[in-house]
Short mmCIF file of C-alpha atoms in Angstrom, two decimals:
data_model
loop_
_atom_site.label_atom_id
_atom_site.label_comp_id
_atom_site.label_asym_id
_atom_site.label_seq_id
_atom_site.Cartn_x
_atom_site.Cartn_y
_atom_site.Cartn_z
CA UNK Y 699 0.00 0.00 0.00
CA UNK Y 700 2.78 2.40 0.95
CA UNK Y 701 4.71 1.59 -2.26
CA UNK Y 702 1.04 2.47 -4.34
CA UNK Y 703 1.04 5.67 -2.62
CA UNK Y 704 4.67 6.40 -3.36
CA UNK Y 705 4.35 5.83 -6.60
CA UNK Y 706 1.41 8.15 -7.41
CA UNK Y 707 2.68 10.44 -5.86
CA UNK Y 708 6.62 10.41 -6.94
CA UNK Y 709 5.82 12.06 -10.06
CA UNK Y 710 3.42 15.12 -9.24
CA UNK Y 711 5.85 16.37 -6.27
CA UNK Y 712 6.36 20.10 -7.17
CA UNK Y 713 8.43 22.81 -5.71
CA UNK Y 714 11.75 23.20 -6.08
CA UNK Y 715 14.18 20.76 -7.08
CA UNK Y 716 15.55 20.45 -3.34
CA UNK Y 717 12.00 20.23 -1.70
CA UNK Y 718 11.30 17.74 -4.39
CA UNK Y 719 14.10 15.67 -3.66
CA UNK Y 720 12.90 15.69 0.06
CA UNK Y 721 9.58 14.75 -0.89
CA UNK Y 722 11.10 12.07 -2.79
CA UNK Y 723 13.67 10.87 0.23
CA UNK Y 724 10.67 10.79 2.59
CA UNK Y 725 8.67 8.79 0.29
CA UNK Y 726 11.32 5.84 0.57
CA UNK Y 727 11.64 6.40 4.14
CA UNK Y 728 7.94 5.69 4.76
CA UNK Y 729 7.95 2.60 2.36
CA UNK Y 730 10.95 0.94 4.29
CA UNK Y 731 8.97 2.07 7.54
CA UNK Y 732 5.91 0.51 7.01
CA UNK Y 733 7.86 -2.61 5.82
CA UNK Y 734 9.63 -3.13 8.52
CA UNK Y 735 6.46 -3.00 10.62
CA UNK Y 736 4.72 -4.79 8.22
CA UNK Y 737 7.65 -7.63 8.42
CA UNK Y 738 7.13 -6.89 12.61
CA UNK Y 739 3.73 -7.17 12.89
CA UNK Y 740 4.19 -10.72 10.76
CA UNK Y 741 6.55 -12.37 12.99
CA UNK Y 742 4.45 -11.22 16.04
CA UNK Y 743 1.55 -12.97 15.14
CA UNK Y 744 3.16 -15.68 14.23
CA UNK Y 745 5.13 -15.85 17.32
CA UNK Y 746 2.71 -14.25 19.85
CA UNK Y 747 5.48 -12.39 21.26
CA UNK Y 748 3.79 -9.32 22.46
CA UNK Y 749 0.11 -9.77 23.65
CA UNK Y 750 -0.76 -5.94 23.05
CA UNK Y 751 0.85 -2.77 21.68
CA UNK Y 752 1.46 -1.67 26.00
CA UNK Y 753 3.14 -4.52 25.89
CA UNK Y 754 5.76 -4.09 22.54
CA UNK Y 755 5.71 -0.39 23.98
CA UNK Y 756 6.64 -1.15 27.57
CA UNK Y 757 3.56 1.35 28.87
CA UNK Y 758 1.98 -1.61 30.28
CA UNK Y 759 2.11 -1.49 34.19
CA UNK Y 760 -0.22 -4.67 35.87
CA UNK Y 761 0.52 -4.18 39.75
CA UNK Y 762 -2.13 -2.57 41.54
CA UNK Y 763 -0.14 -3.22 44.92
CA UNK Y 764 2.62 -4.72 46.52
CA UNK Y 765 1.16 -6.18 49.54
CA UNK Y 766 3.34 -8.41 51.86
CA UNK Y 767 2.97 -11.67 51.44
CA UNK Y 768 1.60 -14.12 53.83
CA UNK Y 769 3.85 -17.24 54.82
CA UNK Y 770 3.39 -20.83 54.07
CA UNK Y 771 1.90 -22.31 57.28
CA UNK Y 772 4.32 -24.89 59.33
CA UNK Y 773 3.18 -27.45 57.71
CA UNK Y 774 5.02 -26.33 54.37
CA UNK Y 775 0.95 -25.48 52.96
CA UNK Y 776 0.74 -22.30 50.94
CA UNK Y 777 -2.42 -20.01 52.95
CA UNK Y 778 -4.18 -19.96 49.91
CA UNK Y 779 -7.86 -19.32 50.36
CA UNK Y 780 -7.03 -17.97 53.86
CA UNK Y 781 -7.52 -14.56 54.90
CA UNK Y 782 -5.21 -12.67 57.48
CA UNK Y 783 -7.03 -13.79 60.15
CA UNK Y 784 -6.91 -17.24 59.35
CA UNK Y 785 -10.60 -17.48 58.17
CA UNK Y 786 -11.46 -18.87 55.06
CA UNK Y 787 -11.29 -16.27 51.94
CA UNK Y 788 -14.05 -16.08 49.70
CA UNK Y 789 -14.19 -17.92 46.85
CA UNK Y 790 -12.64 -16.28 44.19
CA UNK Y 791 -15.22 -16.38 41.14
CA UNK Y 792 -14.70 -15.21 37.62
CA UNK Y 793 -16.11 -15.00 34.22
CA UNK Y 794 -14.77 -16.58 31.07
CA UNK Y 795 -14.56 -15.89 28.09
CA UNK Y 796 -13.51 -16.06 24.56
CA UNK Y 797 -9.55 -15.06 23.67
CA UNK Y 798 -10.60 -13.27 20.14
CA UNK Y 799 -7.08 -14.20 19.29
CA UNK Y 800 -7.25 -16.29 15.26
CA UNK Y 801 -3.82 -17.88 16.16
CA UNK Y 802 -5.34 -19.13 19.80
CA UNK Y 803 -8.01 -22.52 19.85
CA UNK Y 804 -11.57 -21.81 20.58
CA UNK Y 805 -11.79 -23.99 23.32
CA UNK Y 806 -9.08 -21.76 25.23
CA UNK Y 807 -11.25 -19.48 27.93
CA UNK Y 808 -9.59 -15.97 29.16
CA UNK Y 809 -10.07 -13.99 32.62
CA UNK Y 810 -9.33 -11.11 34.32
CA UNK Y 811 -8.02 -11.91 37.55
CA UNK Y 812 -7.24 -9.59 40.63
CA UNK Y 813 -4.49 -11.01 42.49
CA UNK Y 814 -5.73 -10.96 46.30
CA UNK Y 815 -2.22 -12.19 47.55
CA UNK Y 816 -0.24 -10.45 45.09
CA UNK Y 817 -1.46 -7.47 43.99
CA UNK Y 818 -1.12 -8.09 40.30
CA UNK Y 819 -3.66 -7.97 37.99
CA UNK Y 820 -3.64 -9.66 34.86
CA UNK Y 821 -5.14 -12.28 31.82
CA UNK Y 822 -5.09 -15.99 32.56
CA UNK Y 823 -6.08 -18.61 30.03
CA UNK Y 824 -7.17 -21.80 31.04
CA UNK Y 825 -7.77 -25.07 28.53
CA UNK Y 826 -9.57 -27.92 30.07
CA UNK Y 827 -8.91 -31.42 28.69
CA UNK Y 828 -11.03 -33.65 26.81
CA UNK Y 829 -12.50 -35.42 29.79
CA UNK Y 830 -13.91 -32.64 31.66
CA UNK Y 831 -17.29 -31.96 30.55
CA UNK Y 832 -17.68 -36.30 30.05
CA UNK Y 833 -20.36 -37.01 32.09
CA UNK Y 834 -18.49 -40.20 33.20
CA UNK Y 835 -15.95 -37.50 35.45
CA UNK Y 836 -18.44 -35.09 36.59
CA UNK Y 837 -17.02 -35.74 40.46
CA UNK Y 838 -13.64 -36.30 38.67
CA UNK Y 839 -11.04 -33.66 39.80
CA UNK Y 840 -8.09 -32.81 37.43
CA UNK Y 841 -4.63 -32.38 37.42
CA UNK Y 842 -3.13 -28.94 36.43
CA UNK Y 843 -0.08 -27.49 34.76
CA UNK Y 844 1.02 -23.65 34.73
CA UNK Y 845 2.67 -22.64 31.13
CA UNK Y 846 5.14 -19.96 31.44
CA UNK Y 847 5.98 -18.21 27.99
CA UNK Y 848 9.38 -16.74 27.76
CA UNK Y 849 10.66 -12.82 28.02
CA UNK Y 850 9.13 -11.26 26.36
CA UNK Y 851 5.83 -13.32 25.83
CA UNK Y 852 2.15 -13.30 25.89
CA UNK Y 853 -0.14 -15.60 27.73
CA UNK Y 854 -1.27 -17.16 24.20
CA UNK Y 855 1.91 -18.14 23.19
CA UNK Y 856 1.69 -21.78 24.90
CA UNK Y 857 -1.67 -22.39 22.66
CA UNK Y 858 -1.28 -20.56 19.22
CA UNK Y 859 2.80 -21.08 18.45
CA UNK Y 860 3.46 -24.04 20.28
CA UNK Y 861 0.05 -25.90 20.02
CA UNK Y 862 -0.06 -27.13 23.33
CA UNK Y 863 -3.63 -28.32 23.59
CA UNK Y 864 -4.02 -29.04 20.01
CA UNK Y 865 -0.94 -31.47 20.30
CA UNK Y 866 -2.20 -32.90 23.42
CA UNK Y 867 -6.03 -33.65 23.06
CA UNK Y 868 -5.63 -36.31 21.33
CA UNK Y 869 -2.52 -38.14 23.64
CA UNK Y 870 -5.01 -37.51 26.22
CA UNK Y 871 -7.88 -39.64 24.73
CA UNK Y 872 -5.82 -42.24 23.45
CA UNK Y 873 -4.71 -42.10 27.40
CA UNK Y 874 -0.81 -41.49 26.84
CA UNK Y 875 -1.00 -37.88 28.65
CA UNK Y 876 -2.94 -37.43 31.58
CA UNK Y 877 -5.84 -34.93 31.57
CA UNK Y 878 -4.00 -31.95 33.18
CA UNK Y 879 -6.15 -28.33 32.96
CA UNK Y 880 -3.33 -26.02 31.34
CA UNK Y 881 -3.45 -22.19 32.68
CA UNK Y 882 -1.04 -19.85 31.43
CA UNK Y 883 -0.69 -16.52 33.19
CA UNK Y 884 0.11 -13.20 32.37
CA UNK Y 885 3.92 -12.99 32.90
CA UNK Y 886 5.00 -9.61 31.41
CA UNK Y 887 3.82 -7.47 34.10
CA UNK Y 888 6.06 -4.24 34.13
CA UNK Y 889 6.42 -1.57 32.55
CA UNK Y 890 9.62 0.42 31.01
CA UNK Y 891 10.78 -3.65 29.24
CA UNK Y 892 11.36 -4.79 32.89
CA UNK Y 893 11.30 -8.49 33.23
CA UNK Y 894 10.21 -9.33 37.02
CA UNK Y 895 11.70 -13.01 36.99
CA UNK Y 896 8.69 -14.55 38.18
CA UNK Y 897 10.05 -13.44 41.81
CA UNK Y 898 8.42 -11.02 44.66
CA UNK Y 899 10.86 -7.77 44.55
CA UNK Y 900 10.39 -6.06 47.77
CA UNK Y 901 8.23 -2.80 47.31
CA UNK Y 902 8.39 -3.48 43.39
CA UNK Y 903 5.73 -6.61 42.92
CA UNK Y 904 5.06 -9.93 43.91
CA UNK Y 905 5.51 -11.85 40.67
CA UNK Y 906 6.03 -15.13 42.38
CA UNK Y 907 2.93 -15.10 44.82
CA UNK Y 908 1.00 -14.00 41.65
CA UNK Y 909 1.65 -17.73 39.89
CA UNK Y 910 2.00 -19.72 42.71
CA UNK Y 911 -0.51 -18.52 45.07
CA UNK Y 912 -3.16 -15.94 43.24
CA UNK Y 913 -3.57 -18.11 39.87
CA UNK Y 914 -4.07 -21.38 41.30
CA UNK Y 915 -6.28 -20.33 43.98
CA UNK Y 916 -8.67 -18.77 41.18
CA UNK Y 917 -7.98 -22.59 39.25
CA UNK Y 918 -9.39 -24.36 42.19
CA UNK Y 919 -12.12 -21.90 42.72
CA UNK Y 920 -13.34 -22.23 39.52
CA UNK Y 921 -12.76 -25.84 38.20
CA UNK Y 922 -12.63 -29.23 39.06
CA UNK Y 923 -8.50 -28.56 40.23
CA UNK Y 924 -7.25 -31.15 42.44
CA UNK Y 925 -5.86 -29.26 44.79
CA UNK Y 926 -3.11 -31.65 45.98
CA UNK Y 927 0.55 -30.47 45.28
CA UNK Y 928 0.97 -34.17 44.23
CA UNK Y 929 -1.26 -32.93 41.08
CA UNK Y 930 0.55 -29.72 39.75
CA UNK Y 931 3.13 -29.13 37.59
CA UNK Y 932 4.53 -25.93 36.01
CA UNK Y 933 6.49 -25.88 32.50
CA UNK Y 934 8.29 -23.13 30.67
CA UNK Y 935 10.26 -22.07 27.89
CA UNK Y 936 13.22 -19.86 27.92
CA UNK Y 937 12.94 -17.41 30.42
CA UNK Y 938 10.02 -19.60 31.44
CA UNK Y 939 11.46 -22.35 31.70
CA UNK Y 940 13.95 -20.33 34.53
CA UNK Y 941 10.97 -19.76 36.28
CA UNK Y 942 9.46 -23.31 35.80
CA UNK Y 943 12.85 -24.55 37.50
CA UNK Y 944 13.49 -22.37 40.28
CA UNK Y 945 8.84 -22.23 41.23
CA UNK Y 946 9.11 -25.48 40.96
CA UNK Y 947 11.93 -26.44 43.66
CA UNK Y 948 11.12 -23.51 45.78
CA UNK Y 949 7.25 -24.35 46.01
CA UNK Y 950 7.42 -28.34 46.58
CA UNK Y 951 4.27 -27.42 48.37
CA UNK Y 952 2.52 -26.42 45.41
CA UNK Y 953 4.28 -28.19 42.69
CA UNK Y 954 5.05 -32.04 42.01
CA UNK Y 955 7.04 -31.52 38.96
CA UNK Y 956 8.76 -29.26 36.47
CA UNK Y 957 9.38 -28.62 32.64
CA UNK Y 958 12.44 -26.61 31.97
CA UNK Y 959 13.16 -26.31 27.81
CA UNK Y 960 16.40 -24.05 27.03
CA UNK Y 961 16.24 -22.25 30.35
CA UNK Y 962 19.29 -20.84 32.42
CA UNK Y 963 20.13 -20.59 36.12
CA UNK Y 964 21.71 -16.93 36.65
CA UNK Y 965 18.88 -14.62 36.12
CA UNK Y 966 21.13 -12.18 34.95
CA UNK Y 967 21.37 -13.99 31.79
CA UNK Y 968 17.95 -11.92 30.99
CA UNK Y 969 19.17 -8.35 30.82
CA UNK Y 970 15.93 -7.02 31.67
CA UNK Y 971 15.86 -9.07 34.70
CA UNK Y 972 15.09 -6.62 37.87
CA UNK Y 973 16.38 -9.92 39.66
CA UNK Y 974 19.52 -10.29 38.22
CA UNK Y 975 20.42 -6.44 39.07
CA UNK Y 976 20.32 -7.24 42.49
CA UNK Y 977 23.15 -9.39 44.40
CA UNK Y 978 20.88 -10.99 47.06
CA UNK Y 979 18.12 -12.09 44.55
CA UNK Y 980 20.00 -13.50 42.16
CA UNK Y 981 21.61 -15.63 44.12
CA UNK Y 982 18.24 -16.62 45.97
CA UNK Y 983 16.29 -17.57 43.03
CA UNK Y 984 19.11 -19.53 41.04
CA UNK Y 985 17.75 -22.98 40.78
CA UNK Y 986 21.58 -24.36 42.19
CA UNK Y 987 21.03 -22.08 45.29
CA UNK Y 988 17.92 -23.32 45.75
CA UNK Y 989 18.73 -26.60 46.21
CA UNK Y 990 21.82 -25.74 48.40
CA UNK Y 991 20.23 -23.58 51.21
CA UNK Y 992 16.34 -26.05 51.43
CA UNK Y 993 15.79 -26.99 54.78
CA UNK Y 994 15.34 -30.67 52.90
CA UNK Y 995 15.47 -31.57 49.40
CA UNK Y 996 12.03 -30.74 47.70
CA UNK Y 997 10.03 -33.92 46.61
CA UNK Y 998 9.83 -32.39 42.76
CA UNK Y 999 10.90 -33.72 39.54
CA UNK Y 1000 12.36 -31.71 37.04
CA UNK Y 1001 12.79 -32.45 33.16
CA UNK Y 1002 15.63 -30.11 31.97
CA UNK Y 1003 16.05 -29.81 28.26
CA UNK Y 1004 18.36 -27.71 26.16
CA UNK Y 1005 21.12 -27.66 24.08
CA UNK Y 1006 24.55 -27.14 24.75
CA UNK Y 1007 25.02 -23.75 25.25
CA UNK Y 1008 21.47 -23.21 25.94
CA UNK Y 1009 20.44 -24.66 28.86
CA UNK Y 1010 21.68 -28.12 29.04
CA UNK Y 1011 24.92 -27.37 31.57
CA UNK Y 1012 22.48 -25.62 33.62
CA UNK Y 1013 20.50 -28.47 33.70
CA UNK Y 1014 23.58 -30.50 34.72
CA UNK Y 1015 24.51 -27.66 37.51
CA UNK Y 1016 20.97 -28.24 38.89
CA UNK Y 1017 21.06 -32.36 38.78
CA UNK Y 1018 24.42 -32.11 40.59
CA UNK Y 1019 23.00 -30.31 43.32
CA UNK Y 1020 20.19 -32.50 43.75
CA UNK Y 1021 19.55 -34.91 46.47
CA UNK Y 1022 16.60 -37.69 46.91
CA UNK Y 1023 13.76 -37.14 46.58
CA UNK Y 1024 14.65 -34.41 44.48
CA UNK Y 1025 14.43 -36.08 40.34
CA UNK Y 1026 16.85 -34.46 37.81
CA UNK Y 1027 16.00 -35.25 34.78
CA UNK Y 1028 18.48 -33.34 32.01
CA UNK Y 1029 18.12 -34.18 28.26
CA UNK Y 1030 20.42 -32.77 25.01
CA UNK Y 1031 18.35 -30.97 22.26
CA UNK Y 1032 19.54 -30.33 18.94
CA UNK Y 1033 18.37 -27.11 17.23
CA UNK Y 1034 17.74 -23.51 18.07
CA UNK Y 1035 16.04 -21.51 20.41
CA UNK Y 1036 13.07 -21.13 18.70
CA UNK Y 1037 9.27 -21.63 19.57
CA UNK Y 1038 9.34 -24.16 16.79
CA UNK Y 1039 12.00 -26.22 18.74
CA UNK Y 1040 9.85 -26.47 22.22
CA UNK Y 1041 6.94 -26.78 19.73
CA UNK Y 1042 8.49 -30.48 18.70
CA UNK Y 1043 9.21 -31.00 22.23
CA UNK Y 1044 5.69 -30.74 23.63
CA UNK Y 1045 4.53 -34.15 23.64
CA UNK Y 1046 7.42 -36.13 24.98
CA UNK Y 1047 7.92 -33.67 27.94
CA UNK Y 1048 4.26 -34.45 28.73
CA UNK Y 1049 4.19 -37.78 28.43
CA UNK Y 1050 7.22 -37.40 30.88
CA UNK Y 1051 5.18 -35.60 32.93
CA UNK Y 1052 2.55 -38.08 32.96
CA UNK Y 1053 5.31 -40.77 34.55
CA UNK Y 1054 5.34 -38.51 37.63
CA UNK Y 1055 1.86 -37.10 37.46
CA UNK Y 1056 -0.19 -40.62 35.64
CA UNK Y 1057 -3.91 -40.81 34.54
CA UNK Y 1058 -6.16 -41.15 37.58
#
């Protein structure tokens, strides 16, 4: 379209020969603009990088508050559904609805959720598996995993570029994956191209309480969610798949297992980590450290995948720190870090993730 214009217009410029010269330079600049965007705008949608233009801008700002956080009870139980006072929250109910998104599945819902621990505020998309509206499981309550889309990434990512649910439906009713609900969060939640680590940054926001404690609260408030830890996973890619590691061994409480595809350890290996600028929290939330300074080793098992270079020592790091009845698992992949990569992966880190999490 910009070329059409261009060209109608290159030969009816008038004015002098140096303002028509201009006219003629700024012509070509606008055609090579709107390509480029064009070109942009192509590999977005194809990638689902950026959910929104606040997003690709970095105006975007999703914490209402940063509350403090209430501790896990002695018993190593999140206080999920708990109010200060001990008393039992109300429930937290929400509406669904479509994700108007032509790259996402139809079957994917969307909400807006209000973080009550967290403070964050944000889109969460839940899938529910095959079996879930079968009358034969009505009083059937299912397992879940959290999808956590890499820096930067958008909440559909998990369903339109790496066909999550499309690839598993059918594994699940041939019975080779079990029937987990997938719910992927809203991860990019600062503004100014900040990336908050999936970690609670004192006086900055609790992006850790918001995916372990806020999101599956509002899971088991509003579906059939087993709420045992024995019955929730979290996976991630890239930057995601840091967070799917270090949630994962940090929350044994909430999580059974892990997916980790071409992660790292050192947050600073994001640099727009806000956790990897500061000393004491990058140490804290590197998967290695971890593992060193638990009171016990976490009962999780964790599938780390990557190539070398690009992940796979850091999945080494982590097994070597590990210590029954903490699983390493660490696998070599071959090939880029590209969605198309942990799009091939999919279905044999799930069926993985069925060994440790089976069909009920």
């Amino acid at each position: 379209m910009s070329i059409t214009v261009a060209l109608l217009f290159w030969g009816k410029v008038r004015g002098p020969q140096p303002v028509r010269t201009l006219s003629r330079i700024v012509m070509i600049m606008f055609c090579q603009v709107t390509a480029v965007l064009m070109v942009f705008v192509m590999v977005n949608n194809a990638n689902l990088i950026y959910g929104n233009w606040d997003d690709l801008l970095g105006t975007g700002d999703h914490v209402r508050a940063v509350p403090s956080v209430p501790p896990v009870d002695p018993a190593g139980n999140a206080q999920n559904g708990q109010s200060g006072d001990g008393k039992q929250a109300p429930k937290v109910l929400q509406k669904f609805g479509g994700v108007n998104d032509p790259a996402v599945p139809g079957d994917v819902q969307k909400t807006e959720l209000k973080g009550q621990v967290s403070g964050v505020d944000g889109e969460v998309l839940v899938w529910l598996p095959p079996q879930y509206n079968d009358p034969a499981f009505k009083d059937k309550k299912f397992p879940v995993v959290e999808l956590i889309p890499g820096y930067p990434g958008s909440s559909s990512t998990w369903y339109g570029t790496l066909k999550v649910s499309e690839q598993l439906k059918p594994l699940m009713q041939q019975g080779k994956v079990a029937p987990f609900i997938l719910v992927s969060p809203r991860t990019l939640l600062l503004g100014s191209h900040q990336d908050a680590g999936c970690t609670d940054i004192p006086g900055k926001i609790n992006a850790d309480a918001w995916i372990t404690r806020d999101v599956p609260q509002m899971v088991m408030d509003n579906f059939r969610a087993d709420p045992s830890s024995d019955r929730w996973a979290i996976a991630g890619y890239s930057a995601g798949a840091h967070c799917a590691a270090k949630l994962s061994l940090a929350h044994p409480n909430r999580y059974r297992a892990g997916i980790a595809m071409s992660g790292y350890n050192d947050p600073a290996s994001e640099p727009d980590s806000l956790v990897g600028k500061d000393p004491k929290l990058r140490e804290a939330n590197n998967p290695v450290n971890i593992l060193k300074t638990a009171q016990q080793p976490p009962k999780v098992a964790l599938l780390v995948s990557g190539a070398k270079g690009d992940g796979y020592e850091d999945g080494q790091a982590i097994a070597a720190a590990a210590k029954d009845p903490t699983k390493i698992q660490v696998e070599e992949s071959t090939g880029p870090h590209t969605t198309d990569m942990w799009k091939r992966m999919v279905p044999s880190a799930f069926e993985w993730l069925t060994g440790i999490i089976p069909v009920q």
